[in-house]
XYZ file of C-alpha atoms in Angstrom:
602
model
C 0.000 0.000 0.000
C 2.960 2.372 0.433
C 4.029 1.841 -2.660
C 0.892 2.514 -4.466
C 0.704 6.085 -2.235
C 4.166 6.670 -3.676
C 2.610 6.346 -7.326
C -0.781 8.217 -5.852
C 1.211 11.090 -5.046
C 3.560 11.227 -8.181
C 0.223 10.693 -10.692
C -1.304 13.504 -8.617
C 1.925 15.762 -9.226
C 1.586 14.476 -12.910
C -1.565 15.668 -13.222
C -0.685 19.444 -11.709
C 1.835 19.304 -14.654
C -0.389 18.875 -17.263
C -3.520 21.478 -15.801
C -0.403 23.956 -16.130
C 0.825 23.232 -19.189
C -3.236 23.241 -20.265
C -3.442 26.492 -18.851
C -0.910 27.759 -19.965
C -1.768 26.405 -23.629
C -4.676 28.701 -23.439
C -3.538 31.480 -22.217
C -0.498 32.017 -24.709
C -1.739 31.611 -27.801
C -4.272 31.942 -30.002
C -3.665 29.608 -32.915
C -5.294 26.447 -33.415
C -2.287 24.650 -31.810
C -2.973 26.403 -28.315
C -6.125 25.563 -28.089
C -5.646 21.494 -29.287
C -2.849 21.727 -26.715
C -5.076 22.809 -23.838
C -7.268 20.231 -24.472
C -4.686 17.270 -25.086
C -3.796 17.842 -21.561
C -6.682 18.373 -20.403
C -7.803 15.086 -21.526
C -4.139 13.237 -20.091
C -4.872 14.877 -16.735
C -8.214 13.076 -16.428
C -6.024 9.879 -17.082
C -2.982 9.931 -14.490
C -5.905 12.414 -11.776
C -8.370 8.548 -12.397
C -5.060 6.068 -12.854
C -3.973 7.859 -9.293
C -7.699 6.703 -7.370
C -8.227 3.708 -9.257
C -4.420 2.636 -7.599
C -5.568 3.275 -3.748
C -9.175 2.457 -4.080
C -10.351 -0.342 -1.742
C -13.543 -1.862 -3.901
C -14.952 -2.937 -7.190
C -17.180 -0.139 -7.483
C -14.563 2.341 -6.389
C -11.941 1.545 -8.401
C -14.807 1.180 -11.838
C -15.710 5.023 -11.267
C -12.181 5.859 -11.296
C -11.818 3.717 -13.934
C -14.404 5.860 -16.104
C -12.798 9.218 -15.230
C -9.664 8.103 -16.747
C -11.526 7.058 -19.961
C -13.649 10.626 -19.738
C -9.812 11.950 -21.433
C -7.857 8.228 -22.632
C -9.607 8.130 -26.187
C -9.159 11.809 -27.138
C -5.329 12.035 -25.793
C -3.683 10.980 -28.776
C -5.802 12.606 -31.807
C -5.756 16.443 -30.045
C -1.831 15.505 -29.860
C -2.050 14.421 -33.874
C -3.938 18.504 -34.200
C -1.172 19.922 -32.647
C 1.023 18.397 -34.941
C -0.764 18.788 -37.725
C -1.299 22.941 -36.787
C 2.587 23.233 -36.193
C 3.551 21.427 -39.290
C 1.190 23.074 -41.635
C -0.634 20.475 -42.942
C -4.156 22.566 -42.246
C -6.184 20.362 -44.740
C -7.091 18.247 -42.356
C -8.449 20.933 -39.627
C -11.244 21.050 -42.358
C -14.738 20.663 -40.623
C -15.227 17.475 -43.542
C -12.194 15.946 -42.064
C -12.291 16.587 -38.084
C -15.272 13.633 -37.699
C -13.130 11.105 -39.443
C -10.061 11.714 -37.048
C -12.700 11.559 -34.432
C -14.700 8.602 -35.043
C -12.942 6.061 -33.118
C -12.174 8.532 -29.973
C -16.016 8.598 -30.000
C -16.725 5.244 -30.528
C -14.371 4.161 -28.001
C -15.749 6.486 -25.475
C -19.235 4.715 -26.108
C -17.921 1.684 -26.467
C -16.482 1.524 -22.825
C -19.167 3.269 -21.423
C -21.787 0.519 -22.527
C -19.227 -2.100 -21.918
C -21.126 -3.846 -19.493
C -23.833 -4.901 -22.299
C -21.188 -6.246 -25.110
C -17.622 -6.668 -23.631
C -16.390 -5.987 -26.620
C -14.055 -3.669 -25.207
C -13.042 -5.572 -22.065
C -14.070 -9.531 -21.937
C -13.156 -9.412 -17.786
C -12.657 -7.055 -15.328
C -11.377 -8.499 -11.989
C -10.890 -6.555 -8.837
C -8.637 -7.987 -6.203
C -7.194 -4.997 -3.732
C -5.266 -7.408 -1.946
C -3.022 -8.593 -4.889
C 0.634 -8.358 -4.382
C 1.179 -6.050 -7.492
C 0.817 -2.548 -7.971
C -2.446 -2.991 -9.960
C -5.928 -4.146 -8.132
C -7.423 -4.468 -11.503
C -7.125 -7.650 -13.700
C -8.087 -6.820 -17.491
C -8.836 -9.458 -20.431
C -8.673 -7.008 -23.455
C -11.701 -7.220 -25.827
C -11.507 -6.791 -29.954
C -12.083 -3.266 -29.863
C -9.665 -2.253 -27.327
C -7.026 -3.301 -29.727
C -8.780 -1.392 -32.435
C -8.550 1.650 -30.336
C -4.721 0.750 -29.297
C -4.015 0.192 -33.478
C -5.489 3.432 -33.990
C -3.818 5.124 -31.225
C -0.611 3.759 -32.773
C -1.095 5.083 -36.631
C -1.944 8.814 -35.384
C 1.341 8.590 -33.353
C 3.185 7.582 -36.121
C 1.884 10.009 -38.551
C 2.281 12.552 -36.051
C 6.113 11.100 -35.358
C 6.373 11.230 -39.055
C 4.955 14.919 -39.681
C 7.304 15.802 -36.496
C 10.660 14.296 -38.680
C 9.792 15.520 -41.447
C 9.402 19.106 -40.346
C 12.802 18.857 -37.753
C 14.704 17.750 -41.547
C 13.549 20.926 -43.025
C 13.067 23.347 -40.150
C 15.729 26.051 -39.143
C 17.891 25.923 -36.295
C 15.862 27.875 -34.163
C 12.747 25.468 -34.912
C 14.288 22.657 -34.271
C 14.610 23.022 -30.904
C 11.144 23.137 -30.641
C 10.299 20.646 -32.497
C 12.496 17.795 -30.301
C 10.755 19.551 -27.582
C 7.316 18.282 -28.918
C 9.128 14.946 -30.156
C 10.578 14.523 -26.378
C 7.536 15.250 -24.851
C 5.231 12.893 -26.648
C 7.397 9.527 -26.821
C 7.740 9.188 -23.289
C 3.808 8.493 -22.514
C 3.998 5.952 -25.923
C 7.033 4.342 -24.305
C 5.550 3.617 -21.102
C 2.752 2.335 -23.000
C 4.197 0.424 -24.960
C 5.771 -1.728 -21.920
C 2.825 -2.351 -20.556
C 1.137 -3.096 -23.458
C 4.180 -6.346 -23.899
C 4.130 -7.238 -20.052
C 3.003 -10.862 -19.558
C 0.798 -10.122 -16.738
C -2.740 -8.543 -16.727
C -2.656 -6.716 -13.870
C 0.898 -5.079 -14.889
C 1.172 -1.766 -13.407
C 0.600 0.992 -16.568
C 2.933 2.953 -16.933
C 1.489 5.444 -19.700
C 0.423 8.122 -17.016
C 3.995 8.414 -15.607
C 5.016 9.193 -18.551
C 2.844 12.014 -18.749
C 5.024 13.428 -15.588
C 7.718 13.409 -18.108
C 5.769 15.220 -20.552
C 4.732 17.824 -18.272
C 8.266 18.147 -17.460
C 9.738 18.704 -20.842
C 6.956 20.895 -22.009
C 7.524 23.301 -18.869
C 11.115 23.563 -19.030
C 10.164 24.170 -23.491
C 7.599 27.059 -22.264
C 9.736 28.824 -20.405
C 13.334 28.380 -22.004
C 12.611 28.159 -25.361
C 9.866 30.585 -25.624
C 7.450 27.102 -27.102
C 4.126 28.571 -27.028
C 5.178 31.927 -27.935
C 6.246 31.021 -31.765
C 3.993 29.495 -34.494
C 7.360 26.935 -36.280
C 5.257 26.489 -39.183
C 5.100 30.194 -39.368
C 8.581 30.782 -38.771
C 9.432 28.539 -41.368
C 6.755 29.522 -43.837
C 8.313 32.951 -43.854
C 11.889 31.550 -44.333
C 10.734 29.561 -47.493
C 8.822 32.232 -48.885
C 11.323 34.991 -48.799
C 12.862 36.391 -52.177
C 16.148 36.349 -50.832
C 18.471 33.277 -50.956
C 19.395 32.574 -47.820
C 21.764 29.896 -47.519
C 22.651 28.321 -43.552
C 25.957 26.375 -42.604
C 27.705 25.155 -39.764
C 30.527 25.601 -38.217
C 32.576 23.294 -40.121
C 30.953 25.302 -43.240
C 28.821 22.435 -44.159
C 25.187 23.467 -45.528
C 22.657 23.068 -42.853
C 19.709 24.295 -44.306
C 19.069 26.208 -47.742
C 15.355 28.117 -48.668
C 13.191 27.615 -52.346
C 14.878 31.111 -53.246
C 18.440 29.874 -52.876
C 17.783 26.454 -54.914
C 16.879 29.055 -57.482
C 19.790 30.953 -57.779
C 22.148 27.812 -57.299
C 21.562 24.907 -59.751
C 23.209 22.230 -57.218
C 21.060 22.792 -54.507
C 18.030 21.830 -55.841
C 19.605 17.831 -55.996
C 20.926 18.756 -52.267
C 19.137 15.989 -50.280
C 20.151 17.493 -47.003
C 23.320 15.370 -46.192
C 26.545 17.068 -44.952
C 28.287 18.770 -48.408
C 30.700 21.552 -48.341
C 30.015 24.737 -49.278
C 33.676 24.971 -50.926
C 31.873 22.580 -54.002
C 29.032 25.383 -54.007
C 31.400 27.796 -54.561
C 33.985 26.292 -56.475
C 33.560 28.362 -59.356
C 33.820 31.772 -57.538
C 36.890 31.389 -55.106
C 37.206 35.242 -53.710
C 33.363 34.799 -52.533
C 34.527 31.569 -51.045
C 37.381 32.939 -49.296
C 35.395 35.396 -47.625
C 32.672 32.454 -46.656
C 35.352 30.414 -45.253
C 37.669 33.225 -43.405
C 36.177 36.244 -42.884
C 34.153 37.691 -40.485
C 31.175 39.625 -41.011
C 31.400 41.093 -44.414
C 29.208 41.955 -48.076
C 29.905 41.693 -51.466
C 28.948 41.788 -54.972
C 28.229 38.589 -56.741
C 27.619 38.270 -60.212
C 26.204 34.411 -61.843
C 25.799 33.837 -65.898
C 23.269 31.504 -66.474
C 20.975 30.294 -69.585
C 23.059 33.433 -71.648
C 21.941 36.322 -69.153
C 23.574 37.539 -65.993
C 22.380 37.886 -62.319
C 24.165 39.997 -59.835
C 23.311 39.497 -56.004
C 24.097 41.496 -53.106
C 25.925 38.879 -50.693
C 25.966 39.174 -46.874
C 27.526 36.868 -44.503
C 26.421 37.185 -40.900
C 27.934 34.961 -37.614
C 25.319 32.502 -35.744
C 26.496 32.458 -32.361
C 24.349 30.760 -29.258
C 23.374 33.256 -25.914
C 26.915 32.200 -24.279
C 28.769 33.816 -27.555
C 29.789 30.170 -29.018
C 30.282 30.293 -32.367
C 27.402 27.667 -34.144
C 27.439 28.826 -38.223
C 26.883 31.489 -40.525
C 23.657 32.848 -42.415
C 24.550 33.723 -46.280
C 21.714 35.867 -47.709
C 21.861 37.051 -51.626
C 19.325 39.614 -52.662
C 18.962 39.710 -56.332
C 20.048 43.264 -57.609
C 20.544 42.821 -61.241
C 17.537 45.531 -61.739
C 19.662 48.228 -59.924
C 22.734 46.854 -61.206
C 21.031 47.358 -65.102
C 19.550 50.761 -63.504
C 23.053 51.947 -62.907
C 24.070 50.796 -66.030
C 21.604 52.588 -67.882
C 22.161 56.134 -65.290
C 25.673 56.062 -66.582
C 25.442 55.392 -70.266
C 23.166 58.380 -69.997
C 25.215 60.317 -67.551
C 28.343 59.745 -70.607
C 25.481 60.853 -72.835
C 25.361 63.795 -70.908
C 28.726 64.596 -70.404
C 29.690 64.155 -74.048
C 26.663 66.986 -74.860
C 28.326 69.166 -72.228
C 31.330 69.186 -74.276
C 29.548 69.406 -77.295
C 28.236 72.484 -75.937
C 31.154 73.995 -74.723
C 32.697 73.197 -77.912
C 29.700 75.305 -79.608
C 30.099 78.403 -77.591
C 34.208 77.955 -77.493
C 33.048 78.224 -81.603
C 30.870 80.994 -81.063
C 33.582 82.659 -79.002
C 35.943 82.956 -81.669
C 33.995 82.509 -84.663
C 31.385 85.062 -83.566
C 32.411 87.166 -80.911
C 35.861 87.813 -82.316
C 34.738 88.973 -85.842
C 31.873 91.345 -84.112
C 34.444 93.362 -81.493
C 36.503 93.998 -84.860
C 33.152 95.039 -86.308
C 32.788 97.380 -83.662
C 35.939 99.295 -83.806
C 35.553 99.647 -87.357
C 32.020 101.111 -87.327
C 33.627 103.863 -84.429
C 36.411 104.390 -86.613
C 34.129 104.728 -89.932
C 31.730 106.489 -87.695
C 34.145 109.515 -86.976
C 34.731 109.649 -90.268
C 31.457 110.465 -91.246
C 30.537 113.246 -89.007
C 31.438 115.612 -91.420
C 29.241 114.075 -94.117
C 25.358 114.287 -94.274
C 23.210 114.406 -91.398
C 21.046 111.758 -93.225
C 24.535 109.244 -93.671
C 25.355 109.768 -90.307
C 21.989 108.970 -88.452
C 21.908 105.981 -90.861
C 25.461 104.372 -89.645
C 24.841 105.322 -85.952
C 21.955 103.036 -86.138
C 24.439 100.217 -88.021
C 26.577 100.818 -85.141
C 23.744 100.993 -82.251
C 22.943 97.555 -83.888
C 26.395 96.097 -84.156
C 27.115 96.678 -80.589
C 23.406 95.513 -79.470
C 24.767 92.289 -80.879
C 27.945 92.265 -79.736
C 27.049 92.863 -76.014
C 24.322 89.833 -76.223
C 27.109 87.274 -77.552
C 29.362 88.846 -74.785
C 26.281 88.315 -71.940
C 25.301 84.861 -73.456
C 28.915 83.697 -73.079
C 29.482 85.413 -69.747
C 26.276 83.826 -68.611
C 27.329 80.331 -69.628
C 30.717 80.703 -68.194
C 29.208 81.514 -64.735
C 26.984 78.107 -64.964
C 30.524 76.487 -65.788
C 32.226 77.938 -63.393
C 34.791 78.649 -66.102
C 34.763 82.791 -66.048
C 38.526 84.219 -65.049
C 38.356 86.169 -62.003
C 41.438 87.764 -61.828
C 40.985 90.887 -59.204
C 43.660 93.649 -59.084
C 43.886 97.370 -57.835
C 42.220 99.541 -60.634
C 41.733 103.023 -60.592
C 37.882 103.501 -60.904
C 37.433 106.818 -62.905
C 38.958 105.832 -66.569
C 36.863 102.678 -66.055
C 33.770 104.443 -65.544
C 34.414 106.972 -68.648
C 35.918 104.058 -71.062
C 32.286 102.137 -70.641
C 29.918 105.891 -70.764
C 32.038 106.277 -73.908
C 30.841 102.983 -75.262
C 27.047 104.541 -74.813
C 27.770 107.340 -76.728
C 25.976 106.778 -79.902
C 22.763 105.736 -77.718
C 22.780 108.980 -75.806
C 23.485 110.631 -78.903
C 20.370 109.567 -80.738
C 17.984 109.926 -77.996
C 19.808 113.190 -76.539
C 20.580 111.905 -73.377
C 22.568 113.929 -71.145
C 25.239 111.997 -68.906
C 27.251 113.266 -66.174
C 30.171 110.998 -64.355
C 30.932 112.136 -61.421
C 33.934 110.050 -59.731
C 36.842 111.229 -57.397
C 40.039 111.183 -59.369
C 42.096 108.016 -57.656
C 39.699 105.991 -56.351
C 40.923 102.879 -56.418
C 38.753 99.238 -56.113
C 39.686 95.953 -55.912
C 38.481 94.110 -58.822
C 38.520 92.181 -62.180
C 38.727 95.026 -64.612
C 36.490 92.947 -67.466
C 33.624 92.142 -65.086
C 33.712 95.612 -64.072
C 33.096 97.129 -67.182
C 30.483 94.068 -67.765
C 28.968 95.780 -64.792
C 28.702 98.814 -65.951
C 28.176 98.542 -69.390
C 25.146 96.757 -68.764
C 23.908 99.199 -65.909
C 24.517 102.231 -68.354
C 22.834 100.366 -71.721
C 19.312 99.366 -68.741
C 19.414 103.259 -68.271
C 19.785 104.312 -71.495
C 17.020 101.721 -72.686
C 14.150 103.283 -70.479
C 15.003 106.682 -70.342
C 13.307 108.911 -72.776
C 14.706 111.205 -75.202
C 15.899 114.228 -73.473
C 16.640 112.401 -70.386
C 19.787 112.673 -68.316
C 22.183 109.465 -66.683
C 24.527 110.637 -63.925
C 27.147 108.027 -62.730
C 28.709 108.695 -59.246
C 31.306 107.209 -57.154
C 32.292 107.323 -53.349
C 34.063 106.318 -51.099
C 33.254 104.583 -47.671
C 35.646 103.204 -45.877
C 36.766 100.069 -46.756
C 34.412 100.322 -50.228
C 33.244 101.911 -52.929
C 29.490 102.758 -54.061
C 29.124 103.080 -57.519
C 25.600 104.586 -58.727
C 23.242 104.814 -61.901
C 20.822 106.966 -61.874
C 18.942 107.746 -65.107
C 14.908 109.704 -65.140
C 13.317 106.865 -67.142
C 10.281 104.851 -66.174
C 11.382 103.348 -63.261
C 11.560 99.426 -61.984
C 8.339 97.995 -61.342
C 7.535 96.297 -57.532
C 6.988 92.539 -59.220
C 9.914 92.799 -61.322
C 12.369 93.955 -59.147
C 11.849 91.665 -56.788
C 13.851 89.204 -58.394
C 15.976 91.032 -60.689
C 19.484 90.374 -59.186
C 18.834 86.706 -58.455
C 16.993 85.203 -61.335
C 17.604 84.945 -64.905
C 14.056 87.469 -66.380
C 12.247 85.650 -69.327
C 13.384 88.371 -71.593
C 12.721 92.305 -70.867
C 10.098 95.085 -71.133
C 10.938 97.054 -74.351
C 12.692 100.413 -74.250
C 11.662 103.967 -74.865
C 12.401 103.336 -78.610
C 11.399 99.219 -78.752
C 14.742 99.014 -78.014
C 14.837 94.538 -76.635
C 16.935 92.723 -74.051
C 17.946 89.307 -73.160
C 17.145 89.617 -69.331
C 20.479 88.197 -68.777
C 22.434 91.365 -68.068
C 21.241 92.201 -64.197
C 20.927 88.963 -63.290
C 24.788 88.627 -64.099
C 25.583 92.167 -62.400
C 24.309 90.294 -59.546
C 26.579 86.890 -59.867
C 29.772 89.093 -60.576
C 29.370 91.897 -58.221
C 28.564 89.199 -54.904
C 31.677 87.125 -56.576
C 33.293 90.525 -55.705
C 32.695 90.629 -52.130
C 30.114 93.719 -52.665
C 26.271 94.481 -52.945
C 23.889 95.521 -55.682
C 20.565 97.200 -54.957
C 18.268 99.559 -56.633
C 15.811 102.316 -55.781
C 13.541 103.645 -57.549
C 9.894 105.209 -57.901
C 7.545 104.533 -60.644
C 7.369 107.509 -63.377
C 10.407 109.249 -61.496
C 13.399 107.078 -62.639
C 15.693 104.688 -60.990
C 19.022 104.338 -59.180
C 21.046 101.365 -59.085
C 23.526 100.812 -56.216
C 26.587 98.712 -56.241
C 29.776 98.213 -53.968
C 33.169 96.798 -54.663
C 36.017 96.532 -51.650
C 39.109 98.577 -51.748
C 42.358 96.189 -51.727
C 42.282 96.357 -47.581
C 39.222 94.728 -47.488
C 39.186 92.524 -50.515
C 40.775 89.189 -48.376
C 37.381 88.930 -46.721
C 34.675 89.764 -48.517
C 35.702 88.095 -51.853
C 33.602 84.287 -52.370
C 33.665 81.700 -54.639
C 31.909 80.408 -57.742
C 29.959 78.169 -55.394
C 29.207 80.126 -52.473
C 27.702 82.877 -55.111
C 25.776 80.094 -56.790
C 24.402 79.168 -53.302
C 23.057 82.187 -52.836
C-alpha cells in the first residue's frame, strides 16, 4: 500500500503538470495549436488524476468510477496531440470541418464503447478486482476486440504525427528545431511507457502510460519557459523563411550546408539535388573562389556577386552574418543574396546616360568655345571699325550719319548679347577668369559711358560721371566694365529722349558705391523683386522698342557678390531709378571676396 501512495502522489503531481501546461496552452496563444494543446492535456490529466484513485481504491465499485474518469480523457489524448502536430507542421487540410469527424470517429466510438461495456464486452471480456493482490495494480483486465482497435489506432496517429514531427525537424531552421524535439521529447515518453505495458506478460501489470505524462509535463515546462514554445507558431517561422525572395543559404561551423530556402535552390543549380546530407560549401562555390574565401575566413562582411546563367547575368548582393548561441559560441553562418541585377542594369543605364550627358556638355562647350571665336571675335573687330568709320562720317550728311549710328547701335546691341550669353554660360561652368587687381575707378567708368555714346546721342541723353580722381577698387577690370556697361545700356534703354544718366562714385571706408541713376520709367515692384537673383524671361521694351535678353542684371548680380560687394536699386515709378553697387578697396578685398559656389548658393 505504500508503494501505491508513492505512485498516488507522483500521478497527482503528474496531473498538476499537465492542468499547467493546459493552462498555460490557453492562455499564450491563439492559434489552433494552443487551443488542441489545452485540451490534449486536459484530456491526459483526467487519465494519471483517475489512474492515481483507481491505484488506492479499496472496492470494485470504487476503483470502476475511477476507472471511467480516466476514460472521460484516454480516447481523445492521442488525436488532439495528432492537431497539434498537424497545426505546427502546416498540414491545415485536415483541420477542415469534412475531415475533423473522421479523425474523431474512433475517440467517439471508443468512449461509447467503454461506457456501454457492461452490455457487449467488446471492449473488455473481464474485469477483476482484487485490492489485496501483491502487485501494484488491483485491476485484472482481459482485453476485448475493440480495445485493440482503439490501441491500433492510437498507434497510426502517433506515427503520422512522429512522421509529420521528422519531417518538419529535416527541413526546419535551427531555431525550430529546438522546438520541435521539444514536442518529439515530450510525446514519446507516454507511448514508451505504454508500450511496456502493453508487452508485459501479466494482466494486472502496473501501466505505466500516465507516468510518462510526468515526463511530458516536465519537458513541455522547461520548453515554455526556455525556449519561448508557445510563444512562436514553427510552421510560421518557417513559412516565412521559405517564402522569402532572398536566398538565404545556412551552414555550420565546419561550413557544411545546414539548411538552404526555395529562393536559394533558385539561384544555385546544385542545390536543388541537395538531399540534405553534410556537403561543403567549398563545391558550391567552387567556381567563384574570392566569394569563397570570404565564406570560409572572414568575419562579417558583403559583397557583390555576379552568376551567368541560360546566356543572361544575375548579380546578387551577398551578406555573410555569424550565428552564435546566448553564451557567444560560435554555431554557423547565415549567407543571404538579394537579387540586384535591376539596380545593377539601372546603374548601367544612369551612366550610359550620364556619358550621354557629359559628351553633350562638351559638345556644348565646344559650340560656344566656336561661337567665341567665330562670332564674338569677328563682331568686337566690327565694332571698332564702325567707331572708326563712324568719326569719319561726321562731317558728311546728317542723313549718312543717323543711318550708320543706327548700323553701329545695332552692331554693338549684338555684340554685347554674344558677350552676356557667353558670360552667362561661363558663370553656370564655373569657367569665367576672375582675376581681381587694384584699378583706378574713374577711366573705367568713362571708357564704358564712352561705349554709350551713340545711344545717348540719338535719344539726346545727357550723362554726367561724377567720380573722385584716384579711387581705387579691388576688382577684375572685365567684369567691371560688364557691370557697368550693362547698368549704363538698362538706363539708357528706359530713359526717354531728353533724359539725363549721372554716374557717381564714393568712397566709404573700406568700399566703394558706384551709382546709376537715369529719369526713365522706373523698376516695377513685381519685377524687381527678383531682378538680381533670377535669370528674367526676356525684358520690357525700351523707350524706342529698343529689346533685351534679361540676362544682363541677373549677371551684375553673380559678378558683383563674386566681388565681395552688394547691388541694390531704388527707384519710384514715373520718377526714374538708381542702381547701387559696392566693390572693396584692396584692404578689405581678403574677406569679402567668395567663390563660384558660395555665389551660386546664394
Amino acid at each position: 500500500m505504500d508503494f501505491r501512495m508513492g505512485m498516488f502522489f507522483i500521478l497527482l503531481v503528474a496531473t498538476v503538470l499537465m492542468l499547467m501546461i493546459a493552462y498555460l496552452s490557453y492562455r499564450k496563444r491563439k492559434q489552433n495549436e494552443g487551443k488542441y494543446g489545452a485540451l490534449a492535456m486536459l484530456a491526459a490529466s483526467f487519465y494519471s488524476f483517475g489512474y492515481a484513485f483507481e491505484l488506492i481504491s479499496v472496492h470494485l465499485d470504487q476503483a470502476k468510477f475511477w476507472l471511467k474518469v480516466q476514460y472521460i480523457g484516454i480516447p481523445f489524448i492521442t488525436t488532439f496531440w495528432l492537431l497539434i502536430v498537424i497545426s505546427y507542421t502546416g498540414h491545415h487540410f485536415f483541420l477542415k470541418k469534412k475531415v475533423l469527424p473522421f479523425l474523431f470517429a474512433i475517440p467517439i466510438l471508443t468512449f461509447i464503447m467503454y461506457f456501454t461495456n457492461d452490455s457487449h464486452y467488446l471492449y473488455y471480456r473481464d474485469l477483476l478486482f482484487d485490492p489485496g493482490l501483491s502487485e501494484p495494480s488491483t485491476f485484472i483486465f482481459s482485453k476485448g476486440p475493440f480495445y485493440w482497435v482503439h490501441t491500433a489506432y492510437v498507434y497510426l496517429e502517433a506515427a503520422v504525427g512522429m512522421g509529420m514531427f521528422v519531417r518538419m525537424y529535416a527541413k526546419a531552421v535551427p531555431i525550430v528545431r529546438k522546438q520541435v524535439l521539444m514536442l518529439i521529447f515530450g510525446a514519446s515518453a507516454p507511448w514508451l511507457c505504454n508500450i511496456v505495458y502493453l508487452l508485459s506478460a501479466d494482466g494486472n501489470s502496473l501501466d505505466l502510460t500516465p507516468f510518462g505524462f510526468l515526463v511530458t509535463g516536465s519537458i513541455y515546462i522547461w520548453g515554455i519557459y526556455r525556449l519561448n514554445m508557445l510563444r512562436l507558431v514553427p510552421v510560421a517561422y518557417q513559412q516565412v523563411f521559405e517564402t522569402m525572395q532572398d536566398g538565404v543559404i545556412i551552414l555550420d561551423y565546419d561550413h557544411n550546408l545546414s539548411h538552404v530556402n526555395e529562393a536559394a535552390k533558385g539561384i544555385f543549380e546544385e542545390l536543388k539535388a541537395w538531399d540534405g546530407q553534410t556537403q561543403s560549401i567549398a563545391a558550391l562555390f567552387a567556381s567563384n573562389p574570392q566569394l569563397l574565401a570570404k565564406i570560409v575566413d572572414g568575419e562579417h562582411s558583403e559583397s557583390r556577386l555576379s552568376l551567368h546563367k541560360e546566356g543572361e547575368t544575375s548579380h546578387y548582393h551577398v551578406k555573410i552574418s555569424h550565428i552564435y548561441d546566448k553564451s557567444q559560441n560560435f554555431l554557423g553562418k547565415v549567407l543571404i543574396f538579394s537579387d540586384v541585377t535591376q539596380v545593377v542594369r539601372y546603374q548601367e543605364e544612369l551612366l550610359a546616360n550620364a556619358n550621354q550627358l557629359e559628351e553633350l556638355h562638351a559638345f556644348k562647350d565646344k559650340a560656344f568655345a566656336i561661337v567665341t571665336h567665330d562670332i564674338r571675335d569677328p563682331l568686337a573687330m566690327l565694332v571698332n571699325l564702325t567707331d572708326i568709320i563712324e568719326g569719319d562720317l561726321m562731317d558728311a550728311g546728317k542723313e549718312e550719319s543717323r543711318i550708320f549710328q543706327e548700323i553701329n547701335k545695332k552692331v554693338k546691341d549684338t555684340y554685347w548679347l554674344v558677350e552676356n550669353l557667353l558670360n552667362w554660360f561661363r558663370s553656370q561652368r564655373g569657367k569665367i577668369n576672375f582675376h581681381p587687381l587694384v584699378w583706378e575707378l574713374e577711366p573705367i567708368v568713362r571708357q564704358s559711358a564712352k561705349a554709350m555714346h551713340p545711344r545717348i546721342t540719338m535719344k539726346d541723353i545727357q550723362m554726367t560721371v561724377a567720380v573722385q580722381g584716384g579711387t581705387n577698387v579691388y576688382a577684375d577690370k572685365d567684369m567691371l566694365g560688364m557691370i557697368l556697361r550693362n547698368l549704363l545700356f538698362n538706363a539708357v534703354k528706359y530713359t526717354e529722349a531728353g533724359g539725363h544718366i549721372h554716374v557717381h562714385a564714393r568712397r566709404n571706408g573700406t568700399s566703394v558705391t558706384v551709382s546709376v541713376q537715369d529719369s526713365g520709367a522706373g523698376v516695377g515692384r513685381e519685377v524687381g523683386k527678383s531682378l538680381f537673383d533670377e535669370m528674367q524671361q526676356g525684358s520690357e521694351p525700351g523707350t524706342e522698342g529698343e529689346s533685351g535678353t534679361g540676362l544682363g542684371l541677373y549677371l551684375c548680380g553673380k559678378f558683383v557678390r563674386l566681388h565681395g560687394g552688394d547691388i541694390w536699386y531704388e527707384a519710384r515709378p514715373g520718377e526714374g531709378s538708381t542702381f547701387f553697387f559696392t566693390l572693396p578697396t584692396h584692404e578689405a578685398a581678403a574677406g569679402l571676396q567668395r567663390t563660384w559656389k558660395e555665389v551660386d548658393a546664394e
